Amino acid sequence: MDNNNRILIIEDEDKIARFLELELSHEGYEVVKSYNGRDGLEKALSERYALMILDVMLPELNGFEVLRRLRKVSDMPVIMLTARDTVMDKVAGLDGGADDYMTKPFAIEELLARIRLALKKKNNNISVNTGNILSCRGLTMDIQRYEVTYNTDKIELTHREFEMLRVLLENKNIVISREKLLEKVCGYDYLGETNIIDVYVRYLRSKLDDIYKVKWIQTVRGVGYVIRDDE
Ligand code: CA
């Protein structure tokens, strides 16, 4: 779980955007504003945000299109905001991957409640192991799709690196011996050659820890390795 409390508001009506900024800042959120769809999407893809508030009617790219493109790479919670209260819009928004939907004019208290709910849901998702998705501190492994991502970044791993990371994530918070890792990742043919594991750990760290400045893989001297929820 990250403590990022930054919210991205994509809303072209300055009055509403500033009102939201004021209210959300007052609640302790850090707010970034964007006034059109294209710029907002760029911001969403280049920085980390806990949540997005997305207007539907926007210049450059409309809200549905922003959401569609965002969802290809990110599961950031999105609350859509619109003046148009039609069932079709709601369905389009939720089908497109919006977490929630609000119709203008809205009561700020209701929006705040929905933001809290969306963030809570997101944090719950992170800690629940669904079987196909493993994750730890922003790092996500989708086993079925054979994909590893850090926020919106896709990380390219070799098969062995992937398997190694998988074993560590499946046993999150549990120290695994180098022998056990070797057996799981390389099989019995490499019995005794635990230095292979150290090499793979080094490769993984160079692709993960070193680049994103997060210490995922911890060494437990004389024992093995572990990935923990905290450092
Ligand atoms: Ca608008």
Coordinates of C-alpha atoms and ligand atoms in Angstrom, one line a residue:
M1 CA 0.0 0.0 0.0
D2 CA 1.4 3.4 -0.9
N3 CA 0.7 6.6 1.0
N4 CA 0.3 8.6 -2.2
N5 CA -2.7 10.8 -1.6
R6 CA -2.4 12.8 -4.8
I7 CA -5.6 13.3 -6.8
L8 CA -5.7 14.3 -10.4
I9 CA -8.6 16.5 -11.5
I10 CA -9.4 16.7 -15.2
E11 CA -12.1 19.3 -15.5
D12 CA -12.3 22.1 -18.1
E13 CA -14.6 24.3 -16.0
D14 CA -12.2 26.4 -14.0
K15 CA -14.8 27.3 -11.4
I16 CA -15.5 23.6 -10.6
A17 CA -11.8 22.6 -10.8
R18 CA -10.8 25.3 -8.3
F19 CA -13.7 24.5 -6.0
L20 CA -12.6 20.8 -6.0
E21 CA -9.0 21.7 -5.5
L22 CA -9.9 23.9 -2.5
E23 CA -12.2 21.2 -0.9
L24 CA -9.8 18.3 -1.5
S25 CA -6.8 20.2 -0.3
H26 CA -8.7 21.0 2.8
E27 CA -9.2 17.3 3.3
G28 CA -5.5 16.7 3.1
Y29 CA -5.2 15.5 -0.5
E30 CA -2.6 16.9 -2.8
V31 CA -4.3 18.1 -5.9
V32 CA -3.1 18.4 -9.5
K33 CA -5.4 20.0 -12.1
S34 CA -5.7 19.6 -15.8
Y35 CA -8.1 21.4 -18.1
N36 CA -8.2 19.1 -21.1
G37 CA -8.3 15.4 -21.8
R38 CA -5.0 15.1 -23.6
D39 CA -3.0 16.9 -21.0
G40 CA -4.8 15.1 -18.2
L41 CA -4.1 11.7 -19.7
E42 CA -0.4 12.6 -20.1
K43 CA -0.2 13.7 -16.5
A44 CA -2.0 10.5 -15.4
L45 CA 0.5 8.3 -17.3
S46 CA 3.6 10.1 -16.2
E47 CA 3.1 10.5 -12.5
R48 CA 1.6 8.5 -9.7
Y49 CA -1.8 9.4 -8.5
A50 CA -4.1 7.7 -5.9
L51 CA -7.2 8.6 -7.8
M52 CA -8.6 10.6 -10.8
I53 CA -11.6 12.8 -11.0
L54 CA -12.6 12.9 -14.6
D55 CA -15.1 15.1 -16.4
V56 CA -16.8 13.6 -19.4
M57 CA -17.2 16.7 -21.6
L58 CA -13.6 17.8 -22.1
P59 CA -11.7 19.5 -24.9
E60 CA -9.1 17.6 -26.9
L61 CA -10.1 14.2 -25.6
N62 CA -13.4 13.5 -23.9
G63 CA -13.6 11.7 -20.6
F64 CA -14.6 8.3 -22.0
E65 CA -11.6 8.4 -24.4
V66 CA -9.2 9.4 -21.6
L67 CA -10.6 6.5 -19.5
R68 CA -10.3 4.0 -22.4
R69 CA -6.7 4.9 -23.0
L70 CA -5.9 5.0 -19.3
R71 CA -7.4 1.5 -18.7
K72 CA -4.9 -0.1 -21.1
V73 CA -2.2 0.5 -18.7
S74 CA -3.5 1.6 -15.3
D75 CA -6.1 0.5 -12.7
M76 CA -6.0 3.9 -11.0
P77 CA -9.5 4.5 -9.4
V78 CA -11.5 6.9 -11.5
I79 CA -14.6 8.9 -10.5
M80 CA -16.4 10.3 -13.5
L81 CA -18.1 13.7 -13.3
T82 CA -20.7 14.9 -15.7
A83 CA -23.6 17.2 -16.3
R84 CA -25.3 14.7 -18.4
D85 CA -27.4 12.4 -16.3
T86 CA -28.4 9.7 -18.8
V87 CA -28.3 6.0 -18.2
M88 CA -26.3 5.6 -21.4
D89 CA -23.5 7.8 -20.0
K90 CA -23.4 5.9 -16.7
V91 CA -23.2 2.6 -18.5
A92 CA -20.5 3.8 -20.8
G93 CA -18.5 5.2 -17.9
L94 CA -18.7 2.1 -15.8
D95 CA -18.2 -0.3 -18.7
G96 CA -15.2 1.7 -19.7
G97 CA -13.7 1.1 -16.3
A98 CA -14.8 4.0 -14.1
D99 CA -15.1 3.1 -10.5
D100 CA -17.8 5.5 -9.7
Y101 CA -19.9 8.2 -11.3
M102 CA -21.3 11.6 -10.2
T103 CA -23.7 13.9 -11.8
K104 CA -23.3 17.7 -11.6
P105 CA -24.3 19.5 -9.5
F106 CA -23.1 17.2 -6.7
A107 CA -22.8 17.7 -3.0
I108 CA -19.1 17.8 -2.1
E109 CA -19.7 15.6 0.9
E110 CA -20.9 12.9 -1.3
L111 CA -18.0 13.2 -3.6
L112 CA -15.6 13.0 -0.6
A113 CA -17.3 9.9 0.6
R114 CA -17.0 8.3 -2.8
I115 CA -13.3 9.2 -3.0
R116 CA -12.7 7.5 0.4
L117 CA -14.6 4.5 -0.7
A118 CA -12.7 4.2 -4.0
L119 CA -9.4 4.5 -2.2
K120 CA -10.4 2.0 0.4
K121 CA -11.4 -0.5 -2.4
K122 CA -8.1 0.1 -4.1
N123 CA -6.1 -0.6 -1.0
N124 CA -8.2 -3.7 -0.3
N125 CA -7.5 -5.0 -3.8
I126 CA -3.8 -4.6 -3.3
S127 CA -3.7 -6.7 -0.2
V128 CA -6.0 -9.5 -1.6
N129 CA -4.2 -12.2 -3.5
T130 CA -6.7 -13.2 -6.2
G131 CA -4.6 -16.0 -7.4
N132 CA -3.6 -14.5 -10.7
I133 CA -2.4 -11.1 -9.5
L134 CA 0.4 -10.8 -7.0
S135 CA 1.5 -7.4 -5.8
C136 CA 3.7 -5.6 -3.4
R137 CA 4.2 -1.8 -2.9
G138 CA 3.2 -0.8 -6.4
L139 CA 4.7 -3.8 -8.1
T140 CA 2.1 -6.0 -9.7
M141 CA 2.5 -9.4 -11.3
D142 CA -0.3 -10.7 -13.6
I143 CA 0.4 -14.4 -13.8
Q144 CA -2.1 -15.2 -16.5
R145 CA -1.0 -12.3 -18.8
Y146 CA 2.6 -13.0 -17.8
E147 CA 3.1 -9.3 -17.1
V148 CA 4.9 -7.3 -14.4
T149 CA 4.2 -3.7 -14.0
Y150 CA 5.2 -0.9 -11.6
N151 CA 2.4 1.5 -11.6
T152 CA 2.0 2.2 -15.3
D153 CA 5.5 0.9 -16.3
K154 CA 5.7 -2.5 -17.9
I155 CA 8.8 -4.4 -16.8
E156 CA 10.5 -6.8 -19.2
L157 CA 11.8 -9.9 -17.4
T158 CA 13.2 -13.1 -18.7
H159 CA 11.4 -16.4 -17.9
R160 CA 13.7 -17.2 -14.9
E161 CA 13.5 -13.7 -13.5
F162 CA 9.8 -13.9 -13.8
E163 CA 9.6 -17.2 -12.0
M164 CA 12.0 -16.0 -9.3
L165 CA 9.9 -12.9 -8.7
R166 CA 6.8 -15.0 -8.7
V167 CA 8.1 -17.4 -6.0
L168 CA 9.1 -14.4 -3.8
L169 CA 5.7 -12.7 -4.3
E170 CA 3.8 -15.8 -3.7
N171 CA 5.6 -16.2 -0.4
K172 CA 5.4 -12.5 0.5
N173 CA 6.7 -11.7 4.0
I174 CA 8.2 -15.2 4.3
V175 CA 12.0 -15.7 4.1
I176 CA 12.8 -18.3 1.4
S177 CA 16.1 -20.1 1.5
R178 CA 18.4 -19.9 -1.5
E179 CA 18.1 -23.7 -1.8
K180 CA 14.4 -23.6 -2.0
L181 CA 14.5 -20.8 -4.5
L182 CA 16.9 -22.7 -6.7
E183 CA 14.7 -25.8 -6.6
K184 CA 11.6 -23.8 -7.5
V185 CA 13.2 -21.6 -10.2
C186 CA 15.8 -23.9 -11.8
G187 CA 14.8 -27.4 -10.8
Y188 CA 16.9 -30.2 -9.4
D189 CA 19.5 -30.1 -12.2
Y190 CA 21.2 -27.2 -10.5
L191 CA 21.3 -28.7 -7.0
G192 CA 23.9 -27.0 -4.8
E193 CA 24.6 -24.1 -7.2
T194 CA 22.8 -21.5 -5.1
N195 CA 25.1 -18.7 -6.4
I196 CA 22.8 -18.9 -9.5
I197 CA 20.1 -17.5 -7.2
D198 CA 22.3 -14.6 -6.2
V199 CA 22.8 -13.8 -9.8
Y200 CA 19.1 -13.7 -10.6
V201 CA 18.5 -11.6 -7.5
R202 CA 21.1 -9.1 -8.9
Y203 CA 19.3 -9.1 -12.3
L204 CA 15.9 -8.5 -10.7
R205 CA 17.2 -5.7 -8.5
S206 CA 18.8 -4.0 -11.5
K207 CA 15.4 -4.1 -13.3
L208 CA 13.3 -3.2 -10.2
D209 CA 14.8 -1.9 -7.0
D210 CA 17.6 0.1 -8.7
I211 CA 15.3 1.8 -11.2
Y212 CA 12.3 2.6 -9.1
K213 CA 14.2 3.2 -5.9
V214 CA 12.1 0.7 -3.9
K215 CA 13.8 -2.0 -1.9
W216 CA 11.7 -4.9 -2.7
I217 CA 14.1 -7.8 -2.5
Q218 CA 15.7 -8.1 0.9
T219 CA 18.6 -10.3 1.7
V220 CA 18.5 -12.2 5.0
R221 CA 22.1 -13.1 5.6
G222 CA 22.9 -16.7 5.8
V223 CA 19.3 -17.7 4.9
G224 CA 17.9 -16.4 1.7
Y225 CA 15.6 -13.7 0.4
V226 CA 12.3 -12.1 1.1
I227 CA 9.9 -9.5 -0.4
R228 CA 8.0 -7.7 2.3
D229 CA 5.1 -5.3 2.4
D230 CA 7.3 -2.9 4.3
E231 CA 11.0 -2.2 4.3
Ligands
CA1 CA -16.8 19.9 -19.0

